[in-house]
Tab-separated table of C-alpha atoms and ligand atoms in Angstrom:
chain	number	residue	atom	x	y	z
Z	176	MET	CA	-19.501	18.404	-21.125
Z	177	GLU	CA	-21.073	19.906	-17.706
Z	178	SER	CA	-24.505	18.812	-16.592
Z	179	THR	CA	-26.415	18.531	-13.454
Z	180	ALA	CA	-28.559	15.806	-12.320
Z	181	ARG	CA	-32.182	16.309	-10.399
Z	182	LEU	CA	-32.572	15.101	-6.674
Z	183	ILE	CA	-36.243	15.288	-5.347
Z	184	ILE	CA	-36.892	15.322	-1.820
Z	185	ASP	CA	-40.081	15.776	-0.024
Z	186	GLY	CA	-41.419	16.774	-3.464
Z	187	LYS	CA	-38.448	19.960	-3.846
Z	188	THR	CA	-36.063	19.509	-6.921
Z	189	PHE	CA	-32.325	20.584	-6.273
Z	190	GLU	CA	-29.733	20.326	-8.601
Z	191	LEU	CA	-26.550	18.508	-8.279
Z	192	PRO	CA	-23.357	19.361	-10.495
Z	193	VAL	CA	-22.269	16.430	-12.533
Z	194	ILE	CA	-18.434	15.911	-12.742
Z	195	GLU	CA	-16.566	14.183	-15.562
Z	196	GLY	CA	-12.389	13.163	-15.217
Z	197	THR	CA	-10.333	13.019	-17.647
Z	198	GLU	CA	-11.131	9.265	-18.115
Z	199	GLY	CA	-15.018	9.742	-18.471
Z	200	GLU	CA	-15.527	8.983	-14.825
Z	201	ARG	CA	-18.805	10.814	-13.760
Z	202	ALA	CA	-19.199	11.835	-10.247
Z	203	LEU	CA	-22.623	13.987	-8.367
Z	204	ASP	CA	-20.793	16.652	-6.729
Z	205	ILE	CA	-22.627	17.093	-3.562
Z	206	SER	CA	-20.285	19.224	-1.048
Z	207	ASP	CA	-23.595	21.679	-0.914
Z	208	LEU	CA	-25.926	19.003	-0.174
Z	209	ARG	CA	-26.658	19.015	3.601
Z	210	LYS	CA	-26.369	23.568	3.351
Z	211	GLU	CA	-28.833	22.975	0.234
Z	212	THR	CA	-31.194	20.384	1.501
Z	213	GLY	CA	-29.922	19.277	5.457
Z	214	LEU	CA	-29.534	15.745	4.249
Z	215	ILE	CA	-26.196	14.714	4.351
Z	216	THR	CA	-25.114	10.707	2.490
Z	217	LEU	CA	-24.521	7.443	3.882
Z	218	ASP	CA	-21.885	5.303	2.166
Z	219	PRO	CA	-20.804	2.678	4.890
Z	220	GLY	CA	-16.657	1.804	3.637
Z	221	TYR	CA	-16.764	4.593	1.160
Z	222	ALA	CA	-17.504	2.598	-1.439
Z	223	ASN	CA	-19.410	5.052	-3.911
Z	224	THR	CA	-17.454	8.025	-2.454
Z	225	GLY	CA	-14.791	10.054	-4.501
Z	226	SER	CA	-12.819	11.368	-1.413
Z	227	CYS	CA	-10.747	13.855	-3.684
Z	228	GLU	CA	-9.831	14.679	-6.966
Z	229	SER	CA	-6.551	13.703	-8.017
Z	230	SER	CA	-4.418	13.319	-11.053
Z	231	ILE	CA	-1.853	10.549	-9.970
Z	232	THR	CA	-3.097	7.008	-10.239
Z	233	PHE	CA	-6.139	5.793	-12.466
Z	234	MET	CA	-7.673	2.426	-12.503
Z	235	ASP	CA	-11.037	0.676	-14.094
Z	236	GLY	CA	-11.798	-1.936	-11.688
Z	237	GLU	CA	-13.816	-3.668	-14.587
Z	238	LYS	CA	-11.286	-3.416	-17.315
Z	239	GLY	CA	-8.428	-4.018	-15.205
Z	240	ILE	CA	-6.914	-1.143	-15.905
Z	241	LEU	CA	-4.112	0.600	-13.968
Z	242	ARG	CA	-2.052	3.735	-15.006
Z	243	TYR	CA	0.599	5.877	-13.096
Z	244	ARG	CA	0.385	9.625	-14.162
Z	245	GLY	CA	-1.309	7.960	-17.875
Z	246	ILE	CA	1.418	5.422	-17.911
Z	247	PRO	CA	0.298	1.569	-18.018
Z	248	VAL	CA	2.117	-0.125	-15.070
Z	249	GLU	CA	2.550	-2.936	-17.197
Z	250	GLN	CA	4.913	-0.527	-19.344
Z	251	LEU	CA	6.367	0.933	-16.376
Z	252	ALA	CA	7.178	-2.908	-14.844
Z	253	GLU	CA	8.801	-4.192	-18.290
Z	254	HIS	CA	11.096	-0.558	-19.054
Z	255	SER	CA	11.487	1.509	-15.545
Z	256	SER	CA	12.692	0.763	-12.394
Z	257	PHE	CA	11.321	1.539	-8.874
Z	258	ARG	CA	13.439	4.733	-8.734
Z	259	GLU	CA	12.488	6.153	-11.661
Z	260	THR	CA	8.223	5.034	-11.175
Z	261	ALA	CA	8.894	6.452	-7.831
Z	262	TYR	CA	10.114	10.034	-9.195
Z	263	LEU	CA	7.279	9.891	-11.786
Z	264	LEU	CA	4.638	9.623	-9.354
Z	265	ILE	CA	6.422	12.545	-7.117
Z	266	ASN	CA	7.198	14.781	-9.360
Z	267	GLY	CA	4.582	13.880	-11.887
Z	268	GLU	CA	6.636	13.075	-15.162
Z	269	LEU	CA	9.414	11.280	-15.805
Z	270	PRO	CA	13.003	12.513	-15.237
Z	271	THR	CA	15.468	13.536	-17.275
Z	272	GLU	CA	18.764	11.414	-17.032
Z	273	GLU	CA	20.499	14.584	-15.426
Z	274	GLU	CA	17.362	14.471	-12.890
Z	275	LEU	CA	17.577	10.607	-12.358
Z	276	ASN	CA	21.266	11.159	-11.998
Z	277	ARG	CA	20.249	13.880	-8.828
Z	278	PHE	CA	17.826	11.872	-7.073
Z	279	SER	CA	20.242	8.851	-7.355
Z	280	GLU	CA	22.422	11.093	-5.292
Z	281	MET	CA	19.978	12.087	-2.664
Z	282	LEU	CA	18.712	8.903	-2.118
Z	283	ASN	CA	22.675	7.628	-1.682
Z	284	ASP	CA	23.174	10.862	0.695
Z	285	HIS	CA	19.956	10.400	2.833
Z	286	SER	CA	20.414	6.464	3.245
Z	287	LEU	CA	22.569	5.960	6.727
Z	288	ILE	CA	20.175	6.438	9.677
Z	289	HIS	CA	21.063	7.804	12.896
Z	290	GLU	CA	22.672	6.034	15.502
Z	291	ASP	CA	20.761	6.938	18.432
Z	292	MET	CA	18.196	5.191	16.424
Z	293	ARG	CA	19.691	1.830	16.802
Z	294	SER	CA	18.775	1.803	20.514
Z	295	PHE	CA	15.209	1.976	19.560
Z	296	PHE	CA	15.595	-0.906	17.800
Z	297	GLU	CA	16.921	-2.889	20.577
Z	298	ASN	CA	14.355	-2.132	23.156
Z	299	PHE	CA	11.117	-3.428	21.007
Z	300	PRO	CA	10.600	-7.326	22.111
Z	301	ARG	CA	12.135	-9.583	19.883
Z	302	ARG	CA	8.856	-10.950	18.539
Z	303	ALA	CA	7.676	-7.677	17.981
Z	304	HIS	CA	6.054	-7.557	14.411
Z	305	PRO	CA	8.045	-5.180	11.745
Z	306	MET	CA	5.222	-3.666	10.804
Z	307	GLY	CA	4.430	-2.070	14.339
Z	308	ILE	CA	8.043	-1.613	14.956
Z	309	LEU	CA	8.317	0.251	11.400
Z	310	SER	CA	5.266	2.585	12.367
Z	311	SER	CA	6.492	3.585	15.331
Z	312	MET	CA	10.588	4.429	13.820
Z	313	VAL	CA	8.776	6.044	10.706
Z	314	ASN	CA	7.184	8.692	13.621
Z	315	GLY	CA	10.755	8.796	15.221
Z	316	LEU	CA	12.042	10.022	12.080
Z	317	ARG	CA	10.609	13.163	13.202
Z	318	ALA	CA	12.074	13.517	15.945
Z	319	PHE	CA	15.476	13.437	14.628
Z	320	TYR	CA	15.009	15.320	11.515
Z	321	PRO	CA	12.886	18.264	12.627
Z	322	GLU	CA	13.460	20.563	10.144
Z	323	LEU	CA	10.394	19.422	8.214
Z	324	PRO	CA	8.807	21.425	5.301
Z	325	GLN	CA	7.009	23.968	6.649
Z	326	ARG	CA	7.898	26.894	4.307
Z	327	ASN	CA	7.008	24.519	1.268
Z	328	GLU	CA	10.226	25.121	-0.484
Z	329	LYS	CA	10.835	22.577	-2.824
Z	330	GLU	CA	14.527	21.427	-2.359
Z	331	GLU	CA	13.461	20.929	1.284
Z	332	ILE	CA	10.778	19.231	0.521
Z	333	ASN	CA	12.535	17.033	-2.134
Z	334	ILE	CA	14.647	16.105	0.646
Z	335	THR	CA	12.330	14.780	3.159
Z	336	PHE	CA	10.654	12.887	0.421
Z	337	THR	CA	14.133	11.341	-0.665
Z	338	ARG	CA	15.047	11.078	2.912
Z	339	LEU	CA	11.982	8.760	3.921
Z	340	LEU	CA	12.304	6.900	0.966
Z	341	SER	CA	16.200	5.692	1.626
Z	342	LYS	CA	15.338	5.613	5.252
Z	343	VAL	CA	12.738	3.747	5.303
Z	344	ARG	CA	14.678	0.738	3.119
Z	345	THR	CA	17.214	1.018	5.397
Z	346	LEU	CA	15.273	0.563	8.456
Z	347	ALA	CA	13.645	-2.371	6.940
Z	348	ALA	CA	16.522	-4.110	6.179
Z	349	MET	CA	18.109	-3.247	9.702
Z	350	SER	CA	15.097	-4.259	11.276
Z	351	TYR	CA	15.734	-7.918	9.590
Z	352	LYS	CA	19.286	-8.138	10.961
Z	353	ILE	CA	18.526	-6.956	14.501
Z	354	SER	CA	15.960	-9.085	14.632
Z	355	LEU	CA	18.947	-12.050	14.042
Z	356	GLY	CA	21.254	-10.795	16.021
Z	357	HIS	CA	23.256	-10.268	12.959
Z	358	LYS	CA	25.968	-7.016	12.607
Z	359	VAL	CA	23.656	-4.541	10.672
Z	360	VAL	CA	25.159	-4.032	7.233
Z	361	SER	CA	25.094	-0.129	5.560
Z	362	PRO	CA	24.182	1.333	2.477
Z	363	SER	CA	26.381	1.276	-0.281
Z	364	HIS	CA	26.745	4.475	-2.420
Z	365	ARG	CA	27.947	1.663	-5.502
Z	366	LEU	CA	24.693	-0.051	-5.307
Z	367	SER	CA	21.100	1.122	-7.122
Z	368	TYR	CA	18.008	1.053	-4.848
Z	369	CYS	CA	16.821	-2.271	-4.953
Z	370	ALA	CA	20.550	-3.860	-5.021
Z	371	ASN	CA	21.173	-1.676	-1.823
Z	372	PHE	CA	18.139	-3.478	-0.310
Z	373	LEU	CA	19.211	-7.023	-1.006
Z	374	ASN	CA	22.530	-6.026	-0.013
Z	375	MET	CA	21.872	-4.999	3.546
Z	376	MET	CA	19.504	-7.993	4.166
Z	377	PHE	CA	21.614	-10.408	2.799
Z	378	ASP	CA	25.344	-9.405	3.063
Z	379	SER	CA	27.360	-11.359	6.040
Z	380	PRO	CA	30.831	-11.222	7.203
Z	381	VAL	CA	30.780	-15.116	6.701
Z	382	ARG	CA	28.546	-15.165	3.611
Z	383	PRO	CA	29.303	-12.110	1.484
Z	384	TYR	CA	25.964	-11.724	-0.850
Z	385	ALA	CA	26.649	-12.088	-4.667
Z	386	ILE	CA	24.154	-9.318	-6.130
Z	387	ASP	CA	22.288	-10.925	-8.980
Z	388	GLU	CA	21.027	-8.875	-11.432
Z	389	ASP	CA	17.906	-10.622	-12.323
Z	390	LEU	CA	17.019	-10.589	-8.907
Z	391	VAL	CA	17.662	-6.823	-8.624
Z	392	GLN	CA	15.645	-6.269	-11.663
Z	393	ALA	CA	12.419	-8.615	-10.216
Z	394	LEU	CA	12.531	-6.590	-7.114
Z	395	ASN	CA	11.910	-3.467	-8.993
Z	396	VAL	CA	8.999	-4.884	-10.944
Z	397	PHE	CA	7.976	-5.862	-7.434
Z	398	TRP	CA	7.996	-2.478	-5.953
Z	399	ILE	CA	6.991	-0.873	-9.510
Z	400	LEU	CA	3.510	-3.008	-8.858
Z	401	HIS	CA	2.813	-1.763	-5.222
Z	402	ALA	CA	4.137	1.856	-5.964
Z	403	ASP	CA	0.488	3.547	-5.871
Z	404	HIS	CA	-3.042	2.561	-6.212
Z	405	GLU	CA	-5.069	5.799	-5.390
Z	406	GLN	CA	-7.416	5.956	-2.674
Z	407	ASN	CA	-6.830	2.805	-1.041
Z	408	CYS	CA	-7.251	2.356	2.822
Z	409	SER	CA	-3.407	2.987	3.707
Z	410	THR	CA	-3.368	6.063	1.023
Z	411	SER	CA	-6.281	7.260	2.226
Z	412	ALA	CA	-5.347	6.900	5.857
Z	413	VAL	CA	-2.041	9.387	4.815
Z	414	ARG	CA	-4.506	11.648	3.442
Z	415	LEU	CA	-6.716	11.788	6.285
Z	416	VAL	CA	-4.537	12.058	9.023
Z	417	GLY	CA	-2.213	14.432	7.043
Z	418	SER	CA	-5.610	16.691	6.667
Z	419	ALA	CA	-5.081	17.520	9.954
Z	420	ARG	CA	-1.942	18.843	8.927
Z	421	VAL	CA	0.119	16.569	10.728
Z	422	ASN	CA	4.306	16.047	9.711
Z	423	LEU	CA	4.733	13.760	6.652
Z	424	TYR	CA	6.233	11.273	9.114
Z	425	ALA	CA	3.246	11.271	11.182
Z	426	ALA	CA	1.113	10.615	8.180
Z	427	ILE	CA	3.091	7.933	6.866
Z	428	SER	CA	3.187	6.225	9.895
Z	429	ALA	CA	-0.951	5.884	10.336
Z	430	GLY	CA	-0.655	4.908	6.356
Z	431	ILE	CA	1.904	1.891	7.583
Z	432	ALA	CA	-0.672	1.207	10.116
Z	433	ALA	CA	-3.398	0.581	7.892
Z	434	LEU	CA	-1.365	-1.158	5.713
Z	435	TRP	CA	-0.689	-3.994	8.150
Z	436	GLY	CA	-4.125	-5.321	8.438
Z	437	PRO	CA	-4.419	-8.214	6.474
Z	438	LEU	CA	-7.505	-7.153	5.205
Z	439	HIS	CA	-5.134	-4.760	2.992
Z	440	GLY	CA	-1.124	-4.738	2.924
Z	441	GLY	CA	-1.513	-7.884	5.101
Z	442	ALA	CA	-2.780	-10.188	2.773
Z	443	ASN	CA	0.715	-11.093	1.267
Z	444	GLN	CA	1.943	-12.558	4.566
Z	445	ALA	CA	-2.365	-14.127	4.923
Z	446	VAL	CA	-2.215	-15.581	1.869
Z	447	VAL	CA	0.958	-17.724	2.365
Z	448	GLU	CA	0.120	-18.512	5.922
Z	449	MET	CA	-3.132	-19.953	4.065
Z	450	LEU	CA	-1.484	-21.476	1.268
Z	451	GLN	CA	0.912	-23.373	4.230
Z	452	GLN	CA	-1.835	-24.677	5.828
Z	453	ILE	CA	-3.606	-26.353	2.978
Z	454	TYR	CA	-0.272	-27.495	1.666
Z	455	ASP	CA	0.204	-29.464	5.380
Z	456	ASN	CA	-2.993	-30.486	5.705
Z	457	GLY	CA	-2.492	-32.822	2.095
Z	458	GLY	CA	-2.777	-30.005	-0.713
Z	459	ASP	CA	-6.452	-30.503	-1.145
Z	460	PRO	CA	-8.174	-26.555	-1.773
Z	461	ALA	CA	-11.649	-27.960	-1.976
Z	462	PRO	CA	-12.276	-27.771	1.729
Z	463	TYR	CA	-10.562	-24.142	1.861
Z	464	ILE	CA	-13.403	-22.729	-0.925
Z	465	ALA	CA	-15.922	-24.595	0.809
Z	466	ARG	CA	-15.301	-22.686	4.234
Z	467	ALA	CA	-15.119	-19.034	2.103
Z	468	LYS	CA	-18.558	-20.133	0.702
Z	469	ASP	CA	-19.795	-20.572	4.238
Z	470	LYS	CA	-21.652	-17.489	5.434
Z	471	SER	CA	-21.473	-18.701	8.933
Z	472	ASP	CA	-17.388	-18.809	8.701
Z	473	PRO	CA	-15.124	-15.557	9.111
Z	474	PHE	CA	-12.728	-17.209	6.754
Z	475	ARG	CA	-11.959	-15.997	3.877
Z	476	LEU	CA	-9.812	-16.657	0.827
Z	477	MET	CA	-6.821	-14.667	1.232
Z	478	GLY	CA	-5.512	-13.371	-1.517
Z	479	PHE	CA	-8.977	-12.864	-3.372
Z	480	GLY	CA	-11.571	-9.951	-4.357
Z	481	HIS	CA	-10.666	-6.531	-4.298
Z	482	ARG	CA	-12.936	-3.457	-3.679
Z	483	VAL	CA	-12.527	-2.113	-7.398
Z	484	TYR	CA	-11.261	-4.722	-9.504
Z	485	LYS	CA	-13.902	-7.206	-11.024
Z	486	THR	CA	-11.599	-8.854	-12.462
Z	487	TYR	CA	-8.191	-9.862	-12.884
Z	488	ASP	CA	-6.114	-7.293	-11.439
Z	489	PRO	CA	-3.663	-6.666	-13.732
Z	490	ARG	CA	-0.661	-6.700	-11.447
Z	491	GLY	CA	-1.230	-10.261	-10.009
Z	492	CYS	CA	-1.133	-11.423	-13.248
Z	493	ILE	CA	2.498	-9.663	-13.974
Z	494	MET	CA	3.494	-10.959	-10.552
Z	495	GLU	CA	2.472	-14.626	-11.035
Z	496	LYS	CA	4.956	-14.414	-14.218
Z	497	MET	CA	7.580	-13.344	-11.814
Z	498	CYS	CA	7.148	-15.997	-9.512
Z	499	ALA	CA	7.318	-18.521	-12.373
Z	500	LYS	CA	10.825	-16.212	-13.602
Z	501	VAL	CA	12.455	-15.758	-10.298
Z	502	LEU	CA	12.060	-19.769	-9.313
Z	503	LYS	CA	13.210	-20.875	-12.459
Z	504	LYS	CA	16.217	-18.866	-12.136
Z	505	LEU	CA	17.043	-19.848	-8.659
Z	506	LYS	CA	16.350	-23.769	-10.106
Z	507	ARG	CA	14.061	-24.166	-7.583
Z	508	LYS	CA	10.798	-24.974	-7.120
Z	509	ASP	CA	8.023	-23.961	-4.290
Z	510	PRO	CA	4.753	-26.411	-3.547
Z	511	LEU	CA	3.316	-23.118	-2.493
Z	512	LEU	CA	3.055	-22.133	-6.285
Z	513	ASP	CA	1.436	-25.145	-7.337
Z	514	ILE	CA	-1.069	-25.376	-4.227
Z	515	ALA	CA	-1.762	-21.514	-5.420
Z	516	LYS	CA	-2.291	-22.137	-9.060
Z	517	ARG	CA	-4.569	-25.299	-8.113
Z	518	LEU	CA	-6.614	-23.048	-5.647
Z	519	GLU	CA	-7.068	-20.354	-8.844
Z	520	GLU	CA	-7.894	-22.566	-10.711
Z	521	VAL	CA	-10.922	-24.427	-8.686
Z	522	ALA	CA	-11.915	-20.938	-7.723
Z	523	LEU	CA	-12.520	-19.299	-10.889
Z	524	LYS	CA	-14.567	-22.080	-12.110
Z	525	ASP	CA	-16.845	-21.829	-8.899
Z	526	SER	CA	-20.081	-19.635	-9.186
Z	527	TYR	CA	-19.170	-18.450	-5.809
Z	528	PHE	CA	-16.508	-16.690	-7.071
Z	529	ILE	CA	-17.412	-15.760	-10.285
Z	530	ASP	CA	-20.895	-14.774	-9.541
Z	531	HIS	CA	-19.074	-12.261	-6.654
Z	532	ASN	CA	-16.152	-11.546	-9.367
Z	533	LEU	CA	-13.743	-12.791	-7.156
Z	534	TYR	CA	-10.234	-12.881	-8.756
Z	535	PRO	CA	-6.731	-13.391	-8.076
Z	536	ASN	CA	-5.520	-9.872	-6.210
Z	537	LEU	CA	-1.360	-8.225	-6.368
Z	538	ASP	CA	-0.916	-10.200	-2.872
Z	539	PHE	CA	-2.469	-13.809	-4.371
Z	540	TYR	CA	1.154	-14.548	-5.489
Z	541	SER	CA	3.411	-11.788	-4.172
Z	542	GLY	CA	4.270	-14.140	-0.900
Z	543	ILE	CA	5.503	-16.615	-2.818
Z	544	PHE	CA	7.881	-14.120	-5.011
Z	545	LEU	CA	9.212	-12.702	-1.568
Z	546	ARG	CA	9.544	-16.022	-0.235
Z	547	ALA	CA	11.529	-17.083	-2.950
Z	548	LEU	CA	13.732	-13.646	-2.814
Z	549	GLY	CA	14.516	-15.192	0.757
Z	550	ILE	CA	12.635	-12.733	2.738
Z	551	PRO	CA	10.995	-13.532	5.913
Z	552	LEU	CA	7.564	-14.040	6.384
Z	553	ASN	CA	6.562	-11.497	9.176
Z	554	MET	CA	8.750	-8.911	6.354
Z	555	PHE	CA	5.957	-9.537	3.903
Z	556	THR	CA	3.865	-6.330	4.497
Z	557	VAL	CA	7.365	-4.345	5.306
Z	558	MET	CA	7.999	-5.167	1.378
Z	559	PHE	CA	4.839	-3.820	0.463
Z	560	ALA	CA	5.468	-0.500	2.235
Z	561	ILE	CA	8.361	0.222	1.181
Z	562	GLY	CA	6.851	-0.227	-2.523
Z	563	ARG	CA	3.853	1.902	-1.264
Z	564	LEU	CA	6.399	4.836	-0.152
Z	565	PRO	CA	6.146	7.032	-3.535
Z	566	GLY	CA	1.927	6.839	-3.578
Z	567	TRP	CA	1.741	7.544	0.036
Z	568	ILE	CA	4.140	10.974	-0.677
Z	569	SER	CA	2.553	11.860	-3.832
Z	570	GLN	CA	-0.819	11.396	-2.732
Z	571	TRP	CA	-0.202	13.344	0.484
Z	572	LYS	CA	2.065	16.524	-1.867
Z	573	GLU	CA	-1.168	16.543	-3.891
Z	574	SER	CA	-3.491	16.983	-1.050
Z	575	ILE	CA	-1.601	19.453	0.952
Z	576	ASP	CA	-0.667	21.766	-2.788
Z	577	ASP	CA	-4.819	20.705	-3.347
Z	578	PRO	CA	-6.216	24.804	-3.244
Z	579	GLN	CA	-9.920	22.754	-2.164
Z	580	TRP	CA	-7.860	21.467	0.684
Z	581	LYS	CA	-10.124	20.703	3.936
Z	582	LEU	CA	-10.068	18.850	7.252
Z	583	HIS	CA	-10.954	15.226	6.465
Z	584	ARG	CA	-14.158	15.224	8.514
Z	585	PRO	CA	-17.131	12.325	8.228
Z	586	ARG	CA	-20.242	13.046	9.093
Z	587	GLN	CA	-22.507	10.183	10.700
Z	588	ILE	CA	-26.211	8.580	10.915
Z	589	TYR	CA	-26.666	9.268	14.934
Z	590	ILE	CA	-28.624	5.690	16.131
Z	591	GLY	CA	-27.957	5.667	19.851
Z	592	PRO	CA	-30.883	6.515	22.553
Z	593	LYS	CA	-32.747	9.334	22.382
Z	594	GLU	CA	-31.689	12.292	25.006
Z	595	ARG	CA	-31.835	11.184	28.882
Z	596	ASP	CA	-31.190	12.111	32.111
Z	597	TYR	CA	-28.148	11.402	33.852
Z	598	ILE	CA	-28.910	9.149	36.983
Z	599	PRO	CA	-26.293	9.343	40.117
Z	600	ILE	CA	-24.689	5.645	40.889
Z	601	GLU	CA	-26.202	5.232	43.660
Z	602	GLU	CA	-30.321	5.780	42.637
Z	603	LYS	CA	-29.084	3.015	40.207
Z	604	SER	CA	-30.434	-0.432	41.284
S	129	ACO	N1	-13.259	-15.176	0.059
S	129	ACO	C1	-14.749	-14.896	0.175
S	129	ACO	N2	-15.879	-14.503	-0.253
S	129	ACO	C2	-15.621	-13.153	-0.590
S	129	ACO	C3	-13.841	-12.753	-0.713
S	129	ACO	C4	-12.786	-13.888	-0.137
S	129	ACO	N3	-11.960	-13.689	-0.393
S	129	ACO	N4	-13.853	-11.296	-0.601
S	129	ACO	C5	-14.958	-11.314	-0.944
S	129	ACO	N5	-16.032	-11.853	-0.449
S	129	ACO	C6	-17.606	-11.861	-0.403
S	129	ACO	C7	-18.141	-11.604	0.413
S	129	ACO	O1	-18.343	-12.298	1.739
S	129	ACO	C8	-19.482	-10.605	0.520
S	129	ACO	O2	-20.155	-11.790	0.044
S	129	ACO	P1	-22.309	-11.310	0.050
S	129	ACO	O3	-22.039	-10.435	-0.738
S	129	ACO	O4	-22.790	-12.276	-0.511
S	129	ACO	O5	-22.178	-10.920	1.460
S	129	ACO	C9	-18.772	-9.992	-1.025
S	129	ACO	O6	-17.797	-10.853	-1.164
S	129	ACO	C10	-18.156	-8.568	-1.216
S	129	ACO	O7	-17.606	-8.501	0.302
S	129	ACO	P2	-17.108	-7.428	0.787
S	129	ACO	O8	-16.248	-7.681	2.067
S	129	ACO	O9	-18.270	-6.461	0.772
S	129	ACO	O10	-16.228	-6.743	-0.352
S	129	ACO	P3	-15.341	-5.562	-0.281
S	129	ACO	O11	-15.052	-4.246	-1.541
S	129	ACO	O12	-15.337	-4.750	0.990
S	129	ACO	O13	-13.889	-6.658	-0.120
S	129	ACO	C11	-11.277	-7.194	0.081
S	129	ACO	C12	-12.819	-6.112	-0.653
S	129	ACO	C13	-11.876	-6.821	1.285
S	129	ACO	C14	-10.227	-7.125	-0.499
S	129	ACO	C15	-12.154	-8.447	0.175
S	129	ACO	O14	-12.068	-9.037	-1.352
S	129	ACO	C16	-11.390	-9.256	1.195
S	129	ACO	O15	-11.447	-9.813	2.406
S	129	ACO	N6	-10.118	-9.946	0.233
S	129	ACO	C17	-9.145	-10.860	1.093
S	129	ACO	C18	-8.372	-10.224	1.889
S	129	ACO	C19	-7.473	-9.834	0.524
S	129	ACO	O16	-6.644	-10.656	-0.229
S	129	ACO	N7	-7.036	-8.504	0.697
S	129	ACO	C20	-5.995	-8.113	0.013
S	129	ACO	C21	-6.967	-6.947	-0.888
S	129	ACO	S1	-5.589	-6.271	-2.258
S	129	ACO	C22	-4.589	-5.374	-1.442
S	129	ACO	O17	-4.845	-4.334	-0.546
S	129	ACO	C23	-3.347	-4.998	-1.812
């Protein structure tokens, strides 16, 4: 149903179209607002601003719903693989068996890293953060694979997407091995996408890695849960940088840089650091809850709160169950899981967290899961980045195919000094 909203400015009435999405979300179309009224809107952090129309991911933050291309994330986590979910996000439909086999073949064919790229790795300082390295290396891929999709040919574009999905996984494992000073393990055509990653991370000539199908499945779920989340900070970075029509590698590299931040993907590392601190200080979460509530203290409870979810993050619920499952399978206990549960219990009964609608998000339990798999702390956000790649790629693809595409260029309300004259330095006292 087409409708309009009326806006009255200085006694004059303007009509704004109201547009509606397939799930009933409504928005005011303000694209002609400045032209018609001379005014712009001001929305710090874009909390009320839709930057695009998208058919990839739907989320309802009040009801705790997340769907990729219409399919609930819970169903994908239970029945799909990361590979299949990546295909769904990028192509819009679940693949046939033949399409999935072709996709797997392409992932395998493009999994090797150009030998010359290794010298890049070796020149990063040993203590460099893997997210900084990954962002640089992905940008570097452009120099090694310059034949980017300029002619918009489907096969060529698919090769670039597959190359990224496959090589980023290899680069991540490679950076870990190099940081240890160990021999790099090559990808194997015998292994699936997730099994290959675990093997490249943990296989060694002195301790061959035994693939455990339950852990492979758990990693599939972990990456499915991270695969897309509509217009979050890093995805918006990919779309914004991509809107200048830079190449895909540069846009993804910007997304990786944005994801690194502790308020975004970096939260999975920050959560475990926080839980470890609580543990080291005797295990009582109360002082941390008190700090999080204290407005004079910048400390925040990491892994809590979300811009969109004002209830449980559906991914967090799956993640919590996965932690317990994997630890059981490995016959291991993690004291940080007990601390996390205690912290969650206390926070969810506290009026501050209730009034602010602050619930555990995906990152609250994901770090504990990654620890159980043996992933080192500084690689946690890299694991998030590998998972988010299909989302970044599909959002970039959707944006360049969008007939309404525009260079992203927000405006501002200037609050600096009014016009004044230049004063030569010698006249300044
Ligand atoms: N601990 C304590 N207070 C919090 C927290 C938190 N984790 N999160 C939000 N608040 C409070 C704020 O202090 C603010 O309080 P006030 O209104 O009384 O001043 C209120 O809740 C709203 O906070 P904003 O920062 O305006 O909310 P926003 O939507 O911008 O924040 C964010 C979302 C950044 C995720 C925030 O909740 C946060 O910093 N969480 C911790 C970091 C984190 O876990 N990030 C991962 C997010 S999920 C992801 O990227 C995969």
